[in-house]
């Protein structure tokens, strides 16, 4: 579900009842024009911010990043519509990057490929800025992302791989375990998880898509 800009109606008063006009400084004007919270697709211009958050989150835990900077740029160039970023006052605080996939299970090739017009979205990475963790933001952006891709024609399911300690997080979000993944990174092994998307008509009726 993408954040929508809603403009309010202006109710005019007679001139003599109007309050004095306040002139803001350029800094104040800039601050006022930034939305407090915004969800939107990522672009290649966001790649550096994405990679910095990803690197800090994953290198400290596993020593490996799900996506290199070149891969981030590649996916944001090929399929930006399968990404979602959460911005607060213009700063990226959480994101998801996905790509299209056309086979029943994820394979090593799925880590670097995007298959257009497919029925499966492969979620490569979900990450939250270190200053925003333990606030439920990971669950919120995942829920919004799943609702968003449910509105996309043709998409029927989402797949991802994760380490064992993250399985309960994704189960709580509605994913189910498929089993051990064929994908390995260094000496790391993963579980493959699947989420059945609710379908375009259902999502539009229940989520204002």
Coordinates of C-alpha atoms in Angstrom, one line a residue:
X1 CA 0.0 0.0 0.0
X2 CA 1.7 3.2 -1.0
X3 CA 1.3 6.4 0.9
X4 CA -1.0 8.8 -0.8
X5 CA -0.8 12.6 -0.7
X6 CA -4.1 14.0 0.6
X7 CA -4.7 17.7 0.2
X8 CA -7.1 19.4 2.5
X9 CA -9.7 22.1 1.5
X10 CA -8.9 25.7 2.5
X11 CA -11.7 27.5 4.2
X12 CA -11.4 31.2 3.7
X13 CA -12.2 33.9 6.2
X14 CA -13.1 37.5 5.6
X15 CA -9.9 39.6 5.2
X16 CA -10.3 41.3 8.6
X17 CA -10.6 38.0 10.4
X18 CA -7.5 36.5 8.9
X19 CA -4.5 35.8 11.2
X20 CA -1.2 37.6 10.3
X21 CA 0.9 35.8 7.7
X22 CA 4.0 34.1 9.1
X23 CA 7.2 34.0 7.0
X24 CA 9.2 30.8 7.6
X25 CA 12.9 30.5 7.0
X26 CA 14.1 28.2 4.1
X27 CA 15.1 25.6 6.7
X28 CA 11.7 25.6 8.3
X29 CA 10.0 25.4 4.9
X30 CA 12.1 22.4 3.9
X31 CA 11.3 20.7 7.2
X32 CA 7.6 21.3 6.7
X33 CA 7.6 19.9 3.2
X34 CA 9.1 16.5 4.3
X35 CA 6.4 14.0 5.1
X36 CA 6.7 12.6 8.7
X37 CA 6.4 9.1 7.4
X38 CA 6.3 7.9 3.8
X39 CA 6.3 4.5 2.0
X40 CA 7.4 4.4 -1.6
X41 CA 9.3 2.3 -4.2
X42 CA 13.0 2.6 -4.0
X43 CA 15.1 4.0 -6.9
X44 CA 18.8 3.5 -7.9
X45 CA 19.4 6.9 -6.1
X46 CA 18.5 5.1 -2.8
X47 CA 21.0 2.4 -3.4
X48 CA 23.8 3.8 -1.2
X49 CA 21.5 4.3 1.8
X50 CA 20.0 0.8 1.3
X51 CA 23.4 -0.8 1.2
X52 CA 24.7 1.0 4.2
X53 CA 21.7 -0.2 6.3
X54 CA 22.0 -3.7 4.9
X55 CA 25.8 -3.9 5.5
X56 CA 25.5 -2.8 9.1
X57 CA 22.6 -5.1 9.9
X58 CA 24.0 -8.3 8.3
X59 CA 27.8 -8.1 8.5
X60 CA 27.7 -7.8 12.3
X61 CA 25.5 -10.9 12.5
X62 CA 26.5 -13.3 9.7
X63 CA 29.4 -11.6 8.0
X64 CA 27.6 -11.7 4.7
X65 CA 25.3 -9.2 2.9
X66 CA 22.2 -10.7 1.0
X67 CA 22.9 -8.2 -1.8
X68 CA 26.0 -6.5 -2.9
X69 CA 25.8 -2.8 -3.9
X70 CA 25.9 -3.8 -7.6
X71 CA 23.1 -6.2 -7.0
X72 CA 21.0 -3.6 -5.2
X73 CA 21.5 -1.2 -8.2
X74 CA 20.6 -4.0 -10.6
X75 CA 17.3 -4.9 -8.9
X76 CA 16.3 -1.2 -8.3
X77 CA 17.0 -0.6 -12.0
X78 CA 15.2 -3.7 -13.3
X79 CA 12.2 -4.0 -10.9
X80 CA 11.8 -1.0 -8.6
X81 CA 8.1 -1.8 -8.3
X82 CA 9.0 -4.9 -6.2
X83 CA 10.8 -2.8 -3.6
X84 CA 9.5 -0.7 -0.7
X85 CA 11.2 1.9 1.4
X86 CA 10.0 3.5 4.6
X87 CA 11.2 7.1 5.0
X88 CA 10.8 9.3 8.1
X89 CA 11.4 13.0 7.4
X90 CA 13.2 12.0 4.2
X91 CA 15.6 9.4 5.8
X92 CA 15.4 5.7 4.9
X93 CA 14.6 3.7 8.1
X94 CA 13.6 0.3 6.7
X95 CA 13.3 -1.4 3.3
X96 CA 12.5 -4.5 1.4
X97 CA 13.9 -5.5 -2.0
X98 CA 12.3 -8.2 -4.2
X99 CA 12.5 -9.6 -7.7
X100 CA 10.5 -11.8 -9.9
X101 CA 10.9 -15.6 -10.0
X102 CA 9.2 -18.3 -12.1
X103 CA 10.0 -21.7 -10.5
X104 CA 8.5 -23.6 -7.6
X105 CA 11.5 -23.3 -5.4
X106 CA 14.3 -20.8 -5.1
X107 CA 17.7 -21.8 -6.5
X108 CA 21.1 -20.2 -6.5
X109 CA 20.3 -18.3 -9.7
X110 CA 17.4 -16.6 -7.9
X111 CA 19.9 -14.7 -5.8
X112 CA 20.9 -12.5 -8.8
X113 CA 18.2 -12.9 -11.4
X114 CA 14.9 -11.0 -12.0
X115 CA 12.3 -12.8 -14.1
X116 CA 9.7 -10.3 -15.5
X117 CA 6.0 -11.1 -15.6
X118 CA 6.3 -14.0 -13.1
X119 CA 3.8 -15.1 -10.5
X120 CA 6.3 -15.2 -7.6
X121 CA 8.1 -12.4 -5.9
X122 CA 11.4 -13.4 -4.3
X123 CA 12.1 -11.2 -1.2
X124 CA 15.8 -10.8 -1.1
X125 CA 16.3 -8.6 2.0
X126 CA 14.3 -6.9 4.7
X127 CA 16.4 -4.6 6.9
X128 CA 15.8 -1.8 9.4
X129 CA 18.2 1.0 10.4
X130 CA 20.1 0.3 13.6
X131 CA 18.5 3.3 15.3
X132 CA 15.0 2.1 14.6
X133 CA 15.2 -1.5 15.7
X134 CA 13.1 -3.1 18.5
X135 CA 10.2 -0.8 17.5
X136 CA 8.2 -3.2 15.4
X137 CA 9.2 -1.6 12.1
X138 CA 10.3 -4.8 10.5
X139 CA 6.8 -6.3 11.0
X140 CA 5.1 -3.2 9.8
X141 CA 7.0 -2.8 6.6
X142 CA 6.6 -6.5 5.8
X143 CA 2.9 -6.3 6.3
X144 CA 2.7 -3.2 4.1
X145 CA 4.8 -4.9 1.4
X146 CA 2.7 -8.0 1.3
X147 CA -0.5 -6.0 1.0
X148 CA 1.1 -3.9 -1.7
X149 CA 2.3 -6.8 -3.9
X150 CA -1.1 -8.5 -3.4
X151 CA -2.5 -5.6 -5.5
X152 CA -0.1 -6.4 -8.4
X153 CA -1.8 -8.3 -11.2
X154 CA -0.3 -11.8 -11.7
X155 CA 1.5 -12.2 -8.4
X156 CA 0.3 -15.1 -6.4
X157 CA 3.0 -15.8 -3.8
X158 CA 6.1 -14.6 -2.1
X159 CA 9.2 -16.7 -1.4
X160 CA 12.3 -16.0 0.8
X161 CA 15.1 -17.8 2.6
X162 CA 16.1 -17.1 6.1
X163 CA 18.3 -18.5 8.9
X164 CA 16.6 -20.7 11.6
X165 CA 16.4 -17.9 14.2
X166 CA 14.2 -15.8 11.9
X167 CA 11.7 -18.5 11.1
X168 CA 9.4 -17.5 14.0
X169 CA 9.3 -13.9 12.8
X170 CA 8.1 -15.0 9.3
X171 CA 5.7 -17.6 10.7
X172 CA 4.1 -14.8 12.7
X173 CA 3.8 -12.7 9.6
X174 CA 1.8 -15.5 7.8
X175 CA 4.6 -17.4 6.0
X176 CA 4.8 -21.2 6.1
X177 CA 8.0 -23.3 6.0
X178 CA 8.6 -25.2 2.8
X179 CA 11.8 -26.9 4.1
X180 CA 15.6 -26.5 3.9
X181 CA 16.7 -24.3 1.0
X182 CA 19.1 -25.5 -1.8
X183 CA 20.8 -22.1 -1.5
X184 CA 24.0 -21.8 0.5
X185 CA 26.1 -18.8 1.2
X186 CA 29.6 -19.5 2.6
X187 CA 28.8 -22.1 5.3
X188 CA 25.3 -20.7 6.0
X189 CA 22.2 -22.8 5.5
X190 CA 18.6 -21.5 5.2
X191 CA 15.0 -22.4 5.5
X192 CA 12.7 -21.5 2.6
X193 CA 9.4 -19.8 3.4
X194 CA 6.3 -19.1 1.3
X195 CA 3.5 -16.6 1.6
X196 CA 0.3 -17.0 -0.4
X197 CA -0.8 -13.5 -1.6
X198 CA -4.5 -12.8 -1.1
X199 CA -5.1 -11.7 -4.7
X200 CA -5.8 -8.4 -6.4
X201 CA -9.5 -8.2 -5.9
X202 CA -9.4 -9.2 -2.2
X203 CA -6.5 -6.8 -1.4
X204 CA -8.3 -3.9 -3.2
X205 CA -11.5 -4.5 -1.3
X206 CA -9.9 -4.9 2.1
X207 CA -6.8 -2.7 1.9
X208 CA -7.7 0.3 -0.2
X209 CA -5.2 -0.7 -2.9

